[in-house]
Coordinates of C-alpha atoms in Angstrom, one line a residue:
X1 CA -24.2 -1.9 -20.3
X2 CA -20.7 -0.9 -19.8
X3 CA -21.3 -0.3 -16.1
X4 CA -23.3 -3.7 -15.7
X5 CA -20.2 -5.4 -17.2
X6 CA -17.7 -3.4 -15.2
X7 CA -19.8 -4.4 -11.9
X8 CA -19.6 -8.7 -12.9
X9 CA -16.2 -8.3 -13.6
X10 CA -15.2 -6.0 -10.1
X11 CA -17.5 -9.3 -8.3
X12 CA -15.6 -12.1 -9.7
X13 CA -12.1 -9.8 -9.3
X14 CA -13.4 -10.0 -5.3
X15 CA -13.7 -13.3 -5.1
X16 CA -10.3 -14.2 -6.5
X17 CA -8.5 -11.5 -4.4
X18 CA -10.8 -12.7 -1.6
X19 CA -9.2 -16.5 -2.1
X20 CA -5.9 -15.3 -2.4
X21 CA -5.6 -13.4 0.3
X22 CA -6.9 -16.7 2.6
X23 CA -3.8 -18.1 0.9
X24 CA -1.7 -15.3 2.3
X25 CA 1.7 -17.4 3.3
X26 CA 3.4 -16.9 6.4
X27 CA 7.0 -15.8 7.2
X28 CA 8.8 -14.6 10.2
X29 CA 11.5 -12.2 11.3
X30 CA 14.5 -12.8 12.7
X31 CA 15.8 -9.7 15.2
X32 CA 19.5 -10.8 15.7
X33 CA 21.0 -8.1 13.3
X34 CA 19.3 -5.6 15.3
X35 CA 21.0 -6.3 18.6
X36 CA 17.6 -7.1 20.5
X37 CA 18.1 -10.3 22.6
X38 CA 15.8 -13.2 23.4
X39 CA 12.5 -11.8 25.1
X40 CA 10.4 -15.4 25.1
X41 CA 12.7 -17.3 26.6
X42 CA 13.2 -20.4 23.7
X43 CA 16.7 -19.9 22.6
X44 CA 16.1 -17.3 19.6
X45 CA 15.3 -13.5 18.8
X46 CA 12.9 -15.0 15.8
X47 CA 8.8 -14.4 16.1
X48 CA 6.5 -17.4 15.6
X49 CA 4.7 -17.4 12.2
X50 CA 3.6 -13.9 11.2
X51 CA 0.0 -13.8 8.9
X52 CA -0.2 -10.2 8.2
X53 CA 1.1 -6.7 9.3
X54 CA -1.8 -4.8 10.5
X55 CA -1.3 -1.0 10.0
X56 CA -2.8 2.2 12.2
X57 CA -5.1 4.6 10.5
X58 CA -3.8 7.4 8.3
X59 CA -5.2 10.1 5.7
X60 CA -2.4 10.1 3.3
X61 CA -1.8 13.0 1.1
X62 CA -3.1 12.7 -2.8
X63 CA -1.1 15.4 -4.9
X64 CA -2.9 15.4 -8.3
X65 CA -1.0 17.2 -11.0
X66 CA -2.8 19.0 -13.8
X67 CA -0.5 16.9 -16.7
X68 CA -3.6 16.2 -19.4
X69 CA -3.7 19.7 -20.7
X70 CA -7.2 20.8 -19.6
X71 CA -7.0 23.2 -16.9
X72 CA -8.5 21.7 -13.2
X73 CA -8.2 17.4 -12.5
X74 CA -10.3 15.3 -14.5
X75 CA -10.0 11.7 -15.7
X76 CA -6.2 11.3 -16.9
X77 CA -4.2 13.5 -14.5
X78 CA -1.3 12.5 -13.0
X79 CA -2.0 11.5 -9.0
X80 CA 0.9 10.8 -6.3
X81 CA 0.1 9.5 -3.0
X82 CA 2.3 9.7 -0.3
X83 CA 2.5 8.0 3.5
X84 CA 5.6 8.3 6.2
X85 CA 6.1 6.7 9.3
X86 CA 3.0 4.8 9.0
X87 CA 2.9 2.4 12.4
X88 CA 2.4 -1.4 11.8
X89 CA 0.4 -1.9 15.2
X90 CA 0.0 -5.6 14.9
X91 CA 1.6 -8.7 13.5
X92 CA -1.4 -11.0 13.5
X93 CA -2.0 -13.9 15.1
X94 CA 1.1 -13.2 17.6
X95 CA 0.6 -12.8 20.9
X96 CA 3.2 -10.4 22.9
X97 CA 5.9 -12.9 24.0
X98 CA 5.6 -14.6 20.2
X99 CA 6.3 -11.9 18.8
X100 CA 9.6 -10.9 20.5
X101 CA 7.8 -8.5 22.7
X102 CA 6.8 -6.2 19.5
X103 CA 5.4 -2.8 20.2
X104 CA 7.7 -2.8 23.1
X105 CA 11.0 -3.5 22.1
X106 CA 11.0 -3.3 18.9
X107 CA 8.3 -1.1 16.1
X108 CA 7.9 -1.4 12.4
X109 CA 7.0 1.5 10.4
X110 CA 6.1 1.9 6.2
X111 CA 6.9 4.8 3.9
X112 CA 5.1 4.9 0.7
X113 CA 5.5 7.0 -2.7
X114 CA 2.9 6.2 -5.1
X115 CA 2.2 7.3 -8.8
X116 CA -0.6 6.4 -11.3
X117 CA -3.1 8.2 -12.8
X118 CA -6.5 10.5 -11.3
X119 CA -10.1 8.5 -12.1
X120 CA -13.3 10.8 -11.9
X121 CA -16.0 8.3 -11.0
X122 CA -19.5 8.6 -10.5
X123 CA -21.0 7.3 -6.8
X124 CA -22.8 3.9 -7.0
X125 CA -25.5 6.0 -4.9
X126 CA -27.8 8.4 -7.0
X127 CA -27.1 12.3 -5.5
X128 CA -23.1 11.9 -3.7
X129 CA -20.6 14.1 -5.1
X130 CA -18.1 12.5 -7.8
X131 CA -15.2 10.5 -6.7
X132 CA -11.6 11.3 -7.2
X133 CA -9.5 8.2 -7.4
X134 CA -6.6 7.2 -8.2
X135 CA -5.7 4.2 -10.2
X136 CA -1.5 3.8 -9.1
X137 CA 0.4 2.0 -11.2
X138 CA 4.0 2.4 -9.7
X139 CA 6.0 3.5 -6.8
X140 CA 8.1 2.3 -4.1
X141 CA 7.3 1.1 -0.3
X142 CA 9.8 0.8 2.4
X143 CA 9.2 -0.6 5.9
X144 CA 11.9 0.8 8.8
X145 CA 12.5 -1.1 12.1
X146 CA 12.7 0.9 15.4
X147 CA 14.8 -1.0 18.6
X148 CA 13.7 1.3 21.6
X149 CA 15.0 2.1 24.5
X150 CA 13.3 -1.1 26.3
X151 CA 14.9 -3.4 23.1
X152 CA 18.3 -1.9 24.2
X153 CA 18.4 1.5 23.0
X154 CA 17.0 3.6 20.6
X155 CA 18.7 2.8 17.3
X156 CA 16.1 3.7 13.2
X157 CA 17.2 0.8 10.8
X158 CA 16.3 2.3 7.8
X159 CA 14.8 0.2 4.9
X160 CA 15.0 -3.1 5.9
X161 CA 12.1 -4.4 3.2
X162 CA 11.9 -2.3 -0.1
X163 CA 8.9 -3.3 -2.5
X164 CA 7.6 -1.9 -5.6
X165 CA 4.2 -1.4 -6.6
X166 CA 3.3 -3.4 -9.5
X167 CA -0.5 -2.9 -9.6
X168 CA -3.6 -1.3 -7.8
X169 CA -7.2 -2.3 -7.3
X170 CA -10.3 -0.2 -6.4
X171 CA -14.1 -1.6 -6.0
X172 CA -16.8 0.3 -7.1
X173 CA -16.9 3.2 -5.3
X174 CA -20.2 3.4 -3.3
X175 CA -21.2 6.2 -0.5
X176 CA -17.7 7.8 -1.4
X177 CA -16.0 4.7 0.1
X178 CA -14.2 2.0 -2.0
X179 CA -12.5 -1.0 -0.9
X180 CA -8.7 -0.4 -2.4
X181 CA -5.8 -3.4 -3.0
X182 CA -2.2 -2.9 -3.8
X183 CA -0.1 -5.6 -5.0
X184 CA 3.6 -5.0 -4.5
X185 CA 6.8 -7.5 -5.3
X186 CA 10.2 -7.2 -3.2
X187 CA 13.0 -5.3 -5.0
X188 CA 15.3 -5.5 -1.9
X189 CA 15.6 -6.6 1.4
X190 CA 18.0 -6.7 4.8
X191 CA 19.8 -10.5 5.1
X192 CA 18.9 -12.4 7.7
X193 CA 15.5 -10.5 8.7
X194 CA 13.0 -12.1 7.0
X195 CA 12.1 -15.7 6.2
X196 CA 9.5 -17.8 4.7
X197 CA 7.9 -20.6 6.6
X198 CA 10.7 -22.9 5.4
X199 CA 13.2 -20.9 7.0
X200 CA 14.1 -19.3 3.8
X201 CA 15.9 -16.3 3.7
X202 CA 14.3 -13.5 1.7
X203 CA 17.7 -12.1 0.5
X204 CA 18.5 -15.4 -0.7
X205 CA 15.2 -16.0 -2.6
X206 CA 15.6 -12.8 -4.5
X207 CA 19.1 -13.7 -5.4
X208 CA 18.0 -16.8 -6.8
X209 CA 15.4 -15.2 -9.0
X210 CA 12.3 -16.0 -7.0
X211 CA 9.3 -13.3 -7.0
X212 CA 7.9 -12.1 -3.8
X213 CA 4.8 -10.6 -3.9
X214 CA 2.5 -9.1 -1.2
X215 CA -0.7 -7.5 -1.3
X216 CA -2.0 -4.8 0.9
X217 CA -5.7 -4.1 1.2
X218 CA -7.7 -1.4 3.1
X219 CA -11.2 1.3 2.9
X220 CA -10.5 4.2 1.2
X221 CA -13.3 6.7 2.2
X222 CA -14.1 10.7 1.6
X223 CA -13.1 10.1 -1.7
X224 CA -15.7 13.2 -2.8
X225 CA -13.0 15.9 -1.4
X226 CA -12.1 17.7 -4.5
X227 CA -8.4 18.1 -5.0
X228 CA -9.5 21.1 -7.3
X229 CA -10.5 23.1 -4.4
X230 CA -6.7 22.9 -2.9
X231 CA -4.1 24.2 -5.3
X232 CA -0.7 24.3 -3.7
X233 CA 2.4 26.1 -4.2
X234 CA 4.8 23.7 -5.8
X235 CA 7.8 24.2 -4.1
X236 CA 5.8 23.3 -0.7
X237 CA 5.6 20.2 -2.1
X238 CA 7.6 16.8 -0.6
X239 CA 11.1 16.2 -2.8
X240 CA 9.6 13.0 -3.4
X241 CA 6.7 15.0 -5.4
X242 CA 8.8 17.6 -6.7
X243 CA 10.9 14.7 -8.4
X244 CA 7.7 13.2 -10.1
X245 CA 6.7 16.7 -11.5
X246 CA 9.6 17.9 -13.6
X247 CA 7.9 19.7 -16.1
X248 CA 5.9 21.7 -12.9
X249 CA 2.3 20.8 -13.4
X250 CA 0.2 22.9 -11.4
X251 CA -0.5 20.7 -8.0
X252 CA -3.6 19.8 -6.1
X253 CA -3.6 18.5 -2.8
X254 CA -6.1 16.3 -0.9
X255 CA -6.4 13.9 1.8
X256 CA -8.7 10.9 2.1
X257 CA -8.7 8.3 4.8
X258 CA -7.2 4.8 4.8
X259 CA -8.3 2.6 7.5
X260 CA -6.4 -0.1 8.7
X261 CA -4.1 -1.8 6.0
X262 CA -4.0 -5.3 6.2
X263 CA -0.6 -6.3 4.0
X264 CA 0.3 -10.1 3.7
X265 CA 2.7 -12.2 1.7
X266 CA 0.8 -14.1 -1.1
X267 CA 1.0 -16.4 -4.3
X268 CA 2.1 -14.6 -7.0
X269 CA -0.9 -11.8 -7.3
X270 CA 0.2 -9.9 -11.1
X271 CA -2.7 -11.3 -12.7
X272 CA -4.7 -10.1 -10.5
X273 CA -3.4 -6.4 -10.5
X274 CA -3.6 -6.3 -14.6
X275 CA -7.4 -7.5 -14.5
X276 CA -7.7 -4.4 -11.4
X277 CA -5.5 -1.7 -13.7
X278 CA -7.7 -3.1 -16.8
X279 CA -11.5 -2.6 -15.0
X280 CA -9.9 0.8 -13.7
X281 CA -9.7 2.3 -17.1
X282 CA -12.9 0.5 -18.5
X283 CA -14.5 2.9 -15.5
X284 CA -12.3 5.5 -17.0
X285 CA -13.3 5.0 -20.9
X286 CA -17.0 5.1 -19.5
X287 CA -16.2 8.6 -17.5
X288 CA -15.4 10.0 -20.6
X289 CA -17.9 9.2 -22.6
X290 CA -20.6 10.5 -20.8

């Protein structure tokens, strides 16, 4: 019963993530601070109307910490994921010249640092291996902007768009795959890069009080590699990591693979991540009462 319940509840959390994201609102970026001139021609370093940042492929690394008391990870643990120097590859819909000539002069690039806690689910499909998931809660992302040689020399502009995780949101996980949203609000950001469709400034929004949230959504898949089988020596671990851990939990490493993340600025999304964090630990509850 609980499972039935947990499944009409992940459907109709699908659909409402599924019409905000067609909501996703545009914005654009504004390269002037950055010392890379007019490329298209019309007057401005700004790109047309951006819809989404599309991201490369990556397997980031899960560190799961043994924090619940019973030795190995099970349901409860403490999980940290971490990504640098992830590539945005496209800003969708732009074509080349709308976009300021990314890719060429100018790259973005996204850092993460996640924290949240290790689910142990059971595969939707009757024989696969458990899953190990976890359900993050907190963190911080970053994204960097690159000006290359061809944009007028090679110059790292570091943290340019800071965000903080405010909730996370995996489907049912079926043939070790799940479907995985993150919902993420602005905590800081560079004046004079980023803009809504209005012409807004970002730094000005946030100064005023205004919330600006985006949501990031991707496949998660091999999520049946056991972290247990991958104990690592602590003080390998990134400082990031070694920050999280203070009271040195024993540490478990593991990577799954993210495919493309698709991250665009929405309507306000919290709701959305509460109901997620809520059918998260309903799945958890049912774990461990088996």
């Amino acid at each position: 019963m609980m499972m039935k319940k947990f499944k009409t509840l992940a459907a109709t959390l699908l659909l409402t993530m599924g019409a905000t994201a067609a909501s996703a609102n545009p914005f654009f970026i504004d390269l002037a601070n950055f010392g890379i001139t007019d490329i298209d021609g019309d007057g401005d370093t700004t790109t047309d109307l951006i819809q989404n940042f599309i991201t490369s492929a990556v397997s980031p690394t899960s560190t799961y910490l043994d924090s619940n008391g019973v030795a190995g990870i099970q349901t409860g643990d403490a999980v940290v994921d971490t990504v640098e120097d992830l590539q945005i590859s496209a800003l969708q819909p732009l074509l080349f010249l709308d976009s300021e000539a990314f890719g060429a002069t100018w790259q973005l690039d996204v850092d993460w640092t996640l924290s949240g806690s290790a689910i142990v689910l059971p595969d939707a499909l009757p024989g696969n291996d458990p899953n190990y998931i976890g359900a993050l809660t907190s963190g911080t992302i970053t994204i960097d902007l690159t000006r290359t040689a061809l944009g007028g020399g090679v110059q790292v502009f570091d943290d340019i768009l800071t965000l903080n995780l405010t909730g996370s949101f995996g489907t049912l996980p079926t043939g070790n795959e799940q479907a995985v949203s993150l919902f993420a609000e602005v905590s800081a950001v560079q004046t004079g890069v980023f803009f809504d469709q209005s012409g807004n400034d970002f730094a000005d929004l946030l100064a005023d009080g205004q919330s600006i949230q985006f949501l990031g959504q991707t496949n998660l898949t091999n999520l049946d590699v056991d972290p247990n089988l991958n104990p690592v020596a602590l003080n390998t671990l990134p400082q990031e990591v070694q920050d999280l851990n203070p009271n040195n939990f024993d540490a478990f490493q593991r990577n799954a693979a993210f495919g493309s993340v698709d991250i665009s600025k929405v309507p306000e999304p919290s709701g959305l991540a509460i109901m997620g964090l809520a059918l998260l630990g309903m799945a958890g509850v049912r774990r461990r009462n088996r």
